[in-house]
Tab-separated table of C-alpha atoms and ligand atoms in Angstrom:
chain	number	residue	atom	x	y	z
F	1	MET	CA	-3.226	-35.153	-14.908
F	2	THR	CA	-1.717	-31.753	-15.757
F	3	SER	CA	-2.263	-30.938	-19.440
F	4	ASN	CA	0.260	-29.614	-21.932
F	5	LEU	CA	-1.369	-26.207	-21.814
F	6	GLN	CA	-0.911	-26.088	-18.052
F	7	ASN	CA	2.605	-27.490	-18.246
F	8	ASN	CA	3.596	-24.796	-20.731
F	9	LEU	CA	2.273	-22.021	-18.505
F	10	ILE	CA	3.958	-23.520	-15.451
F	11	ALA	CA	7.215	-23.714	-17.419
F	12	LYS	CA	6.955	-20.007	-18.300
F	13	GLU	CA	6.629	-19.139	-14.636
F	14	GLU	CA	9.621	-21.331	-13.905
F	15	VAL	CA	11.669	-19.533	-16.562
F	16	TYR	CA	10.607	-15.928	-16.017
F	17	GLY	CA	9.573	-15.795	-12.384
F	18	ALA	CA	11.467	-15.600	-9.132
F	19	LYS	CA	10.820	-18.819	-7.253
F	20	ASN	CA	9.550	-17.359	-4.005
F	21	TYR	CA	6.468	-19.632	-4.010
F	22	SER	CA	5.966	-23.349	-4.446
F	23	PRO	CA	2.481	-23.498	-6.013
F	24	LEU	CA	0.407	-26.618	-6.533
F	25	PRO	CA	0.725	-27.650	-10.193
F	26	ILE	CA	-2.497	-26.134	-11.445
F	27	VAL	CA	-3.082	-23.065	-13.643
F	28	LEU	CA	-6.278	-21.181	-12.873
F	29	ASN	CA	-8.112	-18.738	-15.074
F	30	ARG	CA	-11.594	-18.299	-13.631
F	31	GLY	CA	-13.375	-18.014	-10.311
F	32	GLU	CA	-16.987	-17.684	-9.259
F	33	GLY	CA	-18.334	-17.934	-5.725
F	34	VAL	CA	-16.645	-20.857	-3.968
F	35	TYR	CA	-15.364	-22.349	-7.234
F	36	LEU	CA	-12.222	-21.998	-9.329
F	37	TRP	CA	-11.504	-23.356	-12.801
F	38	ASP	CA	-8.202	-24.298	-14.411
F	39	VAL	CA	-7.346	-23.433	-18.022
F	40	ASP	CA	-8.632	-26.828	-19.150
F	41	GLY	CA	-12.041	-26.142	-17.656
F	42	ASN	CA	-11.723	-28.434	-14.611
F	43	LYS	CA	-13.691	-27.166	-11.618
F	44	TYR	CA	-12.393	-26.984	-8.049
F	45	LEU	CA	-13.851	-26.069	-4.681
F	46	ASP	CA	-11.686	-23.311	-3.180
F	47	MET	CA	-10.992	-24.164	0.460
F	48	MET	CA	-8.200	-21.654	0.871
F	49	SER	CA	-9.677	-18.345	-0.368
F	50	ALA	CA	-6.320	-16.758	-1.192
F	51	TYR	CA	-5.243	-16.915	2.457
F	52	SER	CA	-8.693	-15.592	3.493
F	53	ALA	CA	-8.669	-12.630	1.094
F	54	VAL	CA	-11.651	-14.026	-0.820
F	55	SER	CA	-14.183	-14.303	2.004
F	56	HIS	CA	-16.940	-12.885	-0.214
F	57	GLY	CA	-16.362	-15.543	-2.881
F	58	HIS	CA	-14.762	-15.036	-6.270
F	59	SER	CA	-16.119	-12.328	-8.576
F	60	HIS	CA	-18.981	-11.322	-6.328
F	61	PRO	CA	-21.427	-9.690	-8.799
F	62	GLU	CA	-22.212	-6.706	-6.549
F	63	LEU	CA	-18.532	-6.044	-5.898
F	64	ILE	CA	-17.778	-6.318	-9.616
F	65	LYS	CA	-20.531	-3.795	-10.303
F	66	VAL	CA	-19.177	-1.320	-7.770
F	67	LEU	CA	-15.631	-1.877	-9.070
F	68	THR	CA	-16.532	-1.271	-12.720
F	69	ASP	CA	-18.854	1.674	-11.995
F	70	GLN	CA	-16.190	3.379	-9.915
F	71	ALA	CA	-13.409	2.560	-12.391
F	72	LYS	CA	-15.366	4.457	-15.055
F	73	LYS	CA	-15.676	7.490	-12.779
F	74	LEU	CA	-12.443	7.882	-10.824
F	75	SER	CA	-9.898	5.295	-9.706
F	76	ILE	CA	-6.725	6.946	-8.463
F	77	SER	CA	-6.343	10.546	-7.426
F	78	SER	CA	-3.973	10.291	-4.451
F	79	ARG	CA	-4.662	11.815	-1.083
F	80	ALA	CA	-3.308	15.134	-2.204
F	81	PHE	CA	-7.067	15.738	-2.646
F	82	TYR	CA	-10.208	14.745	-0.775
F	83	THR	CA	-12.414	12.195	-2.508
F	84	GLU	CA	-16.038	11.241	-2.030
F	85	PRO	CA	-15.558	7.444	-1.825
F	86	PHE	CA	-12.803	7.713	0.781
F	87	ALA	CA	-14.837	9.898	3.136
F	88	GLU	CA	-17.841	7.555	2.949
F	89	TYR	CA	-15.651	4.470	3.370
F	90	ILE	CA	-13.755	5.511	6.487
F	91	GLU	CA	-16.937	6.734	8.161
F	92	LYS	CA	-18.452	3.288	7.555
F	93	LEU	CA	-15.367	1.390	8.709
F	94	SER	CA	-15.093	3.521	11.851
F	95	LYS	CA	-18.759	3.012	12.763
F	96	ILE	CA	-18.794	-0.717	12.070
F	97	SER	CA	-15.554	-1.364	13.967
F	98	ASN	CA	-16.096	1.136	16.765
F	99	PHE	CA	-12.633	2.640	16.271
F	100	GLU	CA	-12.464	6.410	16.021
F	101	SER	CA	-9.843	6.805	13.337
F	102	VAL	CA	-8.698	5.004	10.187
F	103	LEU	CA	-5.405	5.121	8.286
F	104	PRO	CA	-5.669	3.398	4.876
F	105	MET	CA	-2.956	1.306	3.254
F	106	ASN	CA	-2.905	-1.357	0.537
F	107	THR	CA	-1.226	-4.561	1.652
F	108	GLY	CA	-1.279	-6.147	5.064
F	109	ALA	CA	2.424	-5.639	5.666
F	110	GLU	CA	2.047	-1.890	5.061
F	111	ALA	CA	-0.733	-1.696	7.624
F	112	VAL	CA	1.464	-3.566	10.130
F	113	GLU	CA	4.274	-1.083	9.452
F	114	THR	CA	1.741	1.690	10.054
F	115	ALA	CA	0.786	0.133	13.387
F	116	ILE	CA	4.461	-0.045	14.377
F	117	LYS	CA	4.942	3.630	13.540
F	118	ALA	CA	1.785	4.585	15.450
F	119	ALA	CA	2.839	2.563	18.492
F	120	ARG	CA	6.303	4.107	18.534
F	121	ARG	CA	5.072	7.689	18.193
F	122	TRP	CA	2.533	7.064	20.941
F	123	GLY	CA	5.359	5.602	23.044
F	124	TYR	CA	7.540	8.682	22.599
F	125	PHE	CA	4.960	11.456	22.507
F	126	THR	CA	2.309	10.200	24.951
F	127	LYS	CA	4.063	7.720	27.217
F	128	GLY	CA	7.346	9.623	27.283
F	129	ILE	CA	9.740	6.832	26.312
F	130	GLN	CA	13.266	8.071	25.682
F	131	LYS	CA	14.251	8.692	22.036
F	132	ASP	CA	14.872	5.512	20.018
F	133	CYS	CA	14.276	3.225	23.013
F	134	ALA	CA	10.714	2.043	22.269
F	135	GLU	CA	10.106	-1.700	22.351
F	136	ILE	CA	7.277	-3.744	20.900
F	137	ILE	CA	6.535	-7.210	22.255
F	138	VAL	CA	5.714	-9.768	19.554
F	139	ALA	CA	4.813	-13.442	19.780
F	140	GLU	CA	6.835	-16.507	18.980
F	141	GLY	CA	5.482	-18.029	15.753
F	142	ASN	CA	4.064	-14.700	14.524
F	143	PHE	CA	3.330	-13.843	10.925
F	144	HIS	CA	2.851	-10.154	10.121
F	145	GLY	CA	4.131	-9.903	6.541
F	146	ARG	CA	7.327	-9.736	4.540
F	147	THR	CA	9.006	-6.336	4.847
F	148	THR	CA	12.517	-6.333	6.259
F	149	THR	CA	11.348	-4.812	9.559
F	150	ILE	CA	8.604	-7.399	9.929
F	151	VAL	CA	10.627	-10.492	8.999
F	152	GLY	CA	13.276	-9.193	11.392
F	153	PHE	CA	11.025	-10.113	14.324
F	154	SER	CA	9.754	-13.383	12.862
F	155	SER	CA	10.817	-16.601	14.587
F	156	GLU	CA	10.927	-18.396	11.233
F	157	GLU	CA	14.526	-18.744	9.995
F	158	GLU	CA	13.271	-19.340	6.442
F	159	TYR	CA	11.674	-15.854	6.381
F	160	LYS	CA	14.841	-14.097	7.589
F	161	LYS	CA	17.876	-15.909	6.239
F	162	GLY	CA	20.131	-13.515	4.362
F	163	PHE	CA	17.876	-10.478	4.764
F	164	GLY	CA	19.561	-8.791	7.723
F	165	PRO	CA	20.558	-6.485	9.318
F	166	PHE	CA	17.194	-6.111	11.005
F	167	ALA	CA	15.515	-3.313	12.953
F	168	ASN	CA	15.890	-3.113	16.718
F	169	GLY	CA	13.086	-2.655	19.191
F	170	PHE	CA	11.225	-5.973	19.019
F	171	VAL	CA	11.148	-8.458	21.860
F	172	GLU	CA	9.800	-11.967	21.427
F	173	ALA	CA	7.544	-13.572	24.026
F	174	GLU	CA	5.742	-16.910	24.025
F	175	TYR	CA	2.371	-17.351	22.372
F	176	CYS	CA	-0.461	-19.291	23.993
F	177	ARG	CA	-0.675	-22.625	22.199
F	178	SER	CA	-3.857	-24.600	22.664
F	179	ASN	CA	-1.799	-27.790	22.775
F	180	CYS	CA	0.668	-26.649	25.437
F	181	ASP	CA	0.709	-28.310	28.863
F	182	CYS	CA	-0.740	-25.403	30.827
F	183	SER	CA	-4.016	-26.388	32.415
F	184	LYS	CA	-5.952	-23.165	31.923
F	185	VAL	CA	-4.689	-19.885	30.543
F	186	CYS	CA	-1.190	-20.383	29.272
F	187	GLU	CA	0.923	-19.299	32.221
F	188	LYS	CA	4.112	-19.806	30.256
F	189	SER	CA	3.014	-17.212	27.727
F	190	ILE	CA	1.694	-14.711	30.279
F	191	THR	CA	4.853	-15.020	32.360
F	192	SER	CA	7.076	-14.522	29.356
F	193	ILE	CA	5.112	-11.417	28.304
F	194	LYS	CA	5.359	-10.096	31.873
F	195	ASN	CA	9.113	-10.637	31.771
F	196	ALA	CA	9.400	-8.801	28.458
F	197	LEU	CA	7.463	-5.738	29.670
F	198	ASN	CA	9.467	-2.745	30.853
F	199	LYS	CA	9.258	1.041	30.928
F	200	ASN	CA	10.226	1.211	27.243
F	201	THR	CA	7.446	-1.074	26.042
F	202	CYS	CA	5.012	0.825	23.832
F	203	ALA	CA	2.936	-2.056	22.481
F	204	VAL	CA	2.158	-5.739	22.400
F	205	LEU	CA	1.469	-6.851	18.831
F	206	VAL	CA	-0.171	-10.257	18.307
F	207	GLU	CA	-2.575	-12.203	16.115
F	208	PRO	CA	-5.665	-13.383	18.076
F	209	ILE	CA	-5.215	-16.687	16.226
F	210	GLN	CA	-1.932	-17.375	14.442
F	211	GLY	CA	-2.852	-18.149	10.845
F	212	GLU	CA	0.395	-18.817	9.005
F	213	GLY	CA	1.796	-20.171	12.265
F	214	GLY	CA	-0.617	-23.108	11.860
F	215	ILE	CA	-4.081	-21.858	12.939
F	216	ILE	CA	-2.787	-21.760	16.508
F	217	THR	CA	-5.815	-20.990	18.682
F	218	PRO	CA	-5.048	-19.663	22.181
F	219	GLN	CA	-7.069	-20.777	25.167
F	220	SER	CA	-10.012	-18.602	26.041
F	221	GLY	CA	-9.017	-16.032	28.646
F	222	TRP	CA	-5.522	-15.481	27.251
F	223	LEU	CA	-6.355	-12.376	25.236
F	224	ARG	CA	-8.281	-10.961	28.198
F	225	GLN	CA	-5.228	-11.426	30.414
F	226	LEU	CA	-3.136	-9.730	27.775
F	227	ARG	CA	-5.607	-6.833	27.760
F	228	ASP	CA	-5.281	-6.501	31.552
F	229	LEU	CA	-1.481	-6.663	31.394
F	230	CYS	CA	-1.411	-3.900	28.787
F	231	ASN	CA	-3.736	-1.729	30.884
F	232	GLU	CA	-1.673	-2.232	34.036
F	233	ASN	CA	1.559	-1.338	32.231
F	234	ASN	CA	0.344	1.542	30.060
F	235	VAL	CA	1.063	-0.366	26.876
F	236	LEU	CA	-0.987	-0.491	23.669
F	237	LEU	CA	-2.543	-3.805	22.686
F	238	ILE	CA	-2.431	-4.052	18.906
F	239	LEU	CA	-4.112	-6.945	17.138
F	240	ASP	CA	-3.236	-8.094	13.651
F	241	GLU	CA	-6.615	-9.253	12.345
F	242	ILE	CA	-5.582	-9.181	8.698
F	243	GLN	CA	-6.580	-12.819	8.405
F	244	SER	CA	-8.789	-13.394	11.462
F	245	GLY	CA	-10.931	-10.286	11.002
F	246	LEU	CA	-14.102	-9.534	9.037
F	247	GLY	CA	-16.023	-12.681	9.868
F	248	ARG	CA	-13.401	-15.362	9.319
F	249	THR	CA	-13.721	-16.727	12.879
F	250	GLY	CA	-17.513	-16.418	13.113
F	251	LYS	CA	-17.421	-12.935	14.681
F	252	LEU	CA	-16.772	-9.626	12.940
F	253	PHE	CA	-13.427	-9.540	14.781
F	254	ALA	CA	-11.743	-12.421	16.585
F	255	PHE	CA	-11.239	-10.289	19.719
F	256	GLU	CA	-15.023	-10.307	20.239
F	257	HIS	CA	-14.764	-13.962	21.306
F	258	GLU	CA	-12.941	-12.623	24.371
F	259	GLY	CA	-15.107	-9.584	25.028
F	260	ILE	CA	-12.171	-7.181	24.813
F	261	LYS	CA	-11.197	-4.290	22.585
F	262	PRO	CA	-7.633	-3.642	21.466
F	263	ASP	CA	-6.083	-0.161	21.197
F	264	GLY	CA	-5.069	-0.712	17.608
F	265	LEU	CA	-6.489	-3.004	14.948
F	266	ILE	CA	-4.896	-4.057	11.650
F	267	LEU	CA	-7.137	-5.190	8.788
F	268	GLY	CA	-6.419	-6.340	5.253
F	269	LYS	CA	-7.100	-9.318	3.006
F	270	ALA	CA	-10.939	-9.653	2.911
F	271	LEU	CA	-11.291	-5.878	3.261
F	272	GLY	CA	-10.613	-5.704	-0.492
F	273	GLY	CA	-13.579	-7.973	-1.267
F	274	GLY	CA	-11.299	-10.435	-3.049
F	275	LEU	CA	-10.717	-7.866	-5.797
F	276	LEU	CA	-8.099	-5.387	-4.622
F	277	PRO	CA	-5.396	-5.062	-1.989
F	278	VAL	CA	-6.945	-2.912	0.741
F	279	SER	CA	-5.671	-2.650	4.304
F	280	ALA	CA	-6.058	-0.282	7.225
F	281	PHE	CA	-4.811	0.556	10.666
F	282	LEU	CA	-7.529	1.595	13.114
F	283	SER	CA	-7.139	3.217	16.482
F	284	SER	CA	-8.264	6.030	18.779
F	285	LYS	CA	-8.048	9.697	17.830
F	286	GLU	CA	-5.392	10.017	20.523
F	287	VAL	CA	-3.030	7.394	19.059
F	288	MET	CA	-3.703	8.589	15.519
F	289	SER	CA	-3.139	12.243	16.475
F	290	HIS	CA	0.600	11.617	16.408
F	291	PHE	CA	0.513	11.306	12.617
F	292	ASN	CA	0.868	14.702	10.971
F	293	PRO	CA	1.177	15.590	7.278
F	294	GLY	CA	4.484	14.273	6.017
F	295	SER	CA	4.931	11.610	8.700
F	296	HIS	CA	3.391	8.747	6.754
F	297	GLY	CA	1.635	8.047	3.485
F	298	SER	CA	0.908	5.849	0.522
F	299	THR	CA	0.352	6.782	-3.125
F	300	PHE	CA	-2.425	4.217	-3.529
F	301	GLY	CA	-3.723	3.974	0.055
F	302	GLY	CA	-7.369	5.029	0.300
F	303	ASN	CA	-7.783	5.477	-3.455
F	304	PRO	CA	-11.384	5.965	-4.676
F	305	LEU	CA	-11.554	2.581	-6.398
F	306	ALA	CA	-10.304	0.681	-3.347
F	307	ALA	CA	-12.475	2.756	-1.010
F	308	ARG	CA	-15.647	2.000	-2.982
F	309	VAL	CA	-14.890	-1.719	-3.160
F	310	ALA	CA	-13.932	-1.963	0.531
F	311	SER	CA	-17.037	-0.055	1.515
F	312	LYS	CA	-19.226	-2.502	-0.396
F	313	ALA	CA	-17.233	-5.439	0.978
F	314	LEU	CA	-18.105	-4.232	4.498
F	315	ASP	CA	-21.824	-3.924	3.615
F	316	LEU	CA	-21.863	-7.424	2.178
F	317	LEU	CA	-20.519	-8.970	5.394
F	318	PHE	CA	-23.953	-8.159	6.809
F	319	GLU	CA	-26.166	-8.256	3.693
F	320	ASP	CA	-24.862	-11.704	2.710
F	321	ASN	CA	-24.847	-12.895	6.335
F	322	LEU	CA	-21.196	-13.931	6.025
F	323	ILE	CA	-20.311	-13.698	9.711
F	324	GLU	CA	-23.160	-15.927	10.873
F	325	ASN	CA	-22.525	-18.357	8.009
F	326	SER	CA	-18.877	-18.581	9.019
F	327	LYS	CA	-19.910	-19.452	12.558
F	328	VAL	CA	-22.549	-22.037	11.637
F	329	MET	CA	-20.768	-23.671	8.691
F	330	GLY	CA	-17.443	-23.476	10.523
F	331	SER	CA	-18.642	-25.395	13.547
F	332	TYR	CA	-20.324	-27.921	11.253
F	333	LEU	CA	-17.144	-28.443	9.220
F	334	LYS	CA	-15.016	-28.711	12.354
F	335	ALA	CA	-17.385	-31.184	14.001
F	336	GLN	CA	-17.525	-33.359	10.890
F	337	LEU	CA	-13.748	-33.304	10.482
F	338	SER	CA	-13.382	-34.257	14.143
F	339	GLU	CA	-15.534	-37.335	13.457
F	340	MET	CA	-12.874	-38.603	11.055
F	341	LYS	CA	-10.687	-40.900	13.107
F	342	TYR	CA	-7.363	-41.366	11.403
F	343	SER	CA	-4.184	-42.315	13.209
F	344	PHE	CA	-2.162	-39.507	11.594
F	345	ILE	CA	-4.480	-36.669	12.680
F	346	LYS	CA	-3.044	-35.037	15.788
F	347	GLU	CA	-5.397	-32.142	16.316
F	348	ILE	CA	-8.229	-30.246	14.650
F	349	ARG	CA	-8.515	-26.629	15.738
F	350	GLY	CA	-9.742	-23.211	14.686
F	351	LYS	CA	-12.774	-20.967	14.852
F	352	GLY	CA	-15.420	-20.259	12.237
F	353	LEU	CA	-14.459	-21.196	8.698
F	354	TRP	CA	-10.783	-21.262	9.587
F	355	ILE	CA	-9.743	-24.763	10.498
F	356	GLY	CA	-6.354	-26.367	10.804
F	357	VAL	CA	-5.865	-30.138	10.676
F	358	GLU	CA	-2.523	-30.974	12.231
F	359	LEU	CA	-0.902	-34.165	11.034
F	360	ASP	CA	1.813	-36.195	12.689
F	361	SER	CA	5.272	-36.542	11.155
F	362	THR	CA	4.442	-39.773	9.280
F	363	ILE	CA	2.639	-37.838	6.598
F	364	SER	CA	3.183	-34.675	4.537
F	365	ALA	CA	0.472	-32.026	4.451
F	366	LYS	CA	1.621	-30.968	0.996
F	367	LYS	CA	1.057	-34.499	-0.356
F	368	ILE	CA	-2.461	-34.476	1.069
F	369	CYS	CA	-3.096	-31.112	-0.579
F	370	LEU	CA	-1.930	-32.583	-3.901
F	371	SER	CA	-4.299	-35.521	-3.481
F	372	LEU	CA	-7.134	-33.166	-2.544
F	373	MET	CA	-6.428	-31.187	-5.707
F	374	LYS	CA	-6.874	-34.338	-7.779
F	375	GLU	CA	-10.253	-34.769	-6.091
F	376	GLY	CA	-11.273	-31.198	-6.939
F	377	ILE	CA	-10.475	-29.429	-3.682
F	378	LEU	CA	-7.919	-26.653	-3.405
F	379	ALA	CA	-6.331	-26.330	0.035
F	380	LYS	CA	-2.867	-25.305	1.119
F	381	GLU	CA	-0.656	-26.569	3.859
F	382	THR	CA	1.062	-24.330	6.337
F	383	HIS	CA	4.201	-25.379	8.187
F	384	GLN	CA	4.470	-28.790	6.501
F	385	SER	CA	2.197	-30.428	9.067
F	386	VAL	CA	-1.036	-28.423	8.989
F	387	ILE	CA	-3.745	-28.501	6.314
F	388	ARG	CA	-5.738	-25.314	6.368
F	389	PHE	CA	-9.418	-25.269	5.420
F	390	ALA	CA	-10.605	-21.694	4.910
F	391	PRO	CA	-13.246	-21.593	2.177
F	392	PRO	CA	-15.014	-18.393	1.144
F	393	LEU	CA	-17.538	-17.450	3.835
F	394	VAL	CA	-20.399	-17.909	1.351
F	395	ILE	CA	-19.972	-21.697	1.313
F	396	LYS	CA	-23.168	-23.756	1.779
F	397	LYS	CA	-23.802	-26.988	3.654
F	398	ASP	CA	-24.126	-29.201	0.577
F	399	GLU	CA	-20.790	-27.887	-0.688
F	400	ILE	CA	-19.176	-28.706	2.640
F	401	ASP	CA	-20.758	-32.169	2.599
F	402	TRP	CA	-19.322	-32.772	-0.871
F	403	ALA	CA	-15.900	-31.642	0.343
F	404	LEU	CA	-16.088	-33.846	3.441
F	405	LYS	CA	-16.641	-36.949	1.295
F	406	LYS	CA	-13.589	-36.104	-0.791
F	407	ILE	CA	-11.440	-35.282	2.236
F	408	ASP	CA	-12.438	-38.570	3.854
F	409	LYS	CA	-11.585	-40.437	0.653
F	410	VAL	CA	-8.107	-38.875	0.548
F	411	PHE	CA	-7.462	-39.532	4.251
F	412	GLN	CA	-8.522	-43.182	3.776
F	413	LYS	CA	-5.937	-43.577	1.051
F	414	TYR	CA	-3.174	-42.532	3.449
F	415	GLU	CA	-4.317	-44.593	6.447
S	1	PLP	C1	-1.383	-12.151	5.241
S	1	PLP	C2	-1.041	-11.572	6.533
S	1	PLP	C3	-0.209	-10.435	6.633
S	1	PLP	C4	0.461	-9.809	5.426
S	1	PLP	O1	-0.432	-9.329	4.486
S	1	PLP	P1	0.102	-8.972	3.004
S	1	PLP	O2	-1.107	-8.380	2.335
S	1	PLP	O3	0.527	-10.258	2.378
S	1	PLP	O4	1.213	-8.008	3.152
S	1	PLP	C5	0.030	-9.909	7.881
S	1	PLP	N1	-0.508	-10.448	8.989
S	1	PLP	C6	-1.305	-11.544	8.938
S	1	PLP	C7	-1.884	-12.086	10.195
S	1	PLP	C8	-1.583	-12.153	7.711
S	1	PLP	O5	-2.333	-13.249	7.668
């Protein structure tokens, strides 16, 4: 199946690269819309979108135009100076999101670190927590990135082993799992968050849906209860919407499903239009006021090239109708997948074009992904037992129908 050309390139990566990933054996060199091509010219439907970073589709012509135009004018100047694209971009992001203030970063993990710094300063300077005592409540099964601080509060041993010592000030509470035994809103989770709250708590930091954790979708009402708990205890609610935000779940932000608004919002991935790493932390003027010159920064954060691309990426969410398409195509894909009755499928969950198929222990999600690849579909497992389907938000019904036939064919083979 894999050609010599591909094998040679894979071998080079094996020789010269650190082995911190376990990629599917395929070497890509082109992307357009929902499709990817390998170096031998074979075509694949992308149902993974670079972990939701490519919501707009590969090489979106309007984003490429903005990218190349801006690259010819000014790309990097640093924030030692004001730039035109940055001013326009943060005004747009603030107005679209309804958050007063924006702090730009590049990768998701950096924006999470920014949120942690903001929450701690707010805790000390507004709430009056004693020096170095601030605590942030995080959820079991969280994924917020790969810095040493962030992996320090992960519950995944694989992410942490050998990387300590870790930072203090993070307390783990239970997440609301749709498949837990609680009848309505997950009482186990709410109780454990209540128990973790104390006078030193400055923030609760969670994903509205846990992506890397396995597309874990909390029961409706959970996030609203969390909002109330944070209000009652004078604690910031900070949502990591790096993966769930910008239309992925069929709303601009996943928190809209619950009719709440967090105090801090972390964005990344699709914000870069599938072309550049662009992330941001958003909050109120009050929370953001605790950053002063010298307290935080990034050489590349908010650069003119990234700002122009992100600005256009935001426009296109509406111009290309990506949010609505995610909702409509997502519920279609989920409904059709749910029609497939195979003994090894435990649960199908998710919102919008972000669907997890959980398999039982008799079958490996990675093997299914390999079989899907042979049928021309690129998907990636998470946590050994979950296949994630998260195609670019531009996907059309006939493309989904084609994928469904192939998925069904692969599932049949394993039944
Ligand atoms: C991907 C992701 C991150 C980390 O983003 P990077 O750009 O890889 O640093 C953080 N939080 C969530 C929810 C993510 O999905």
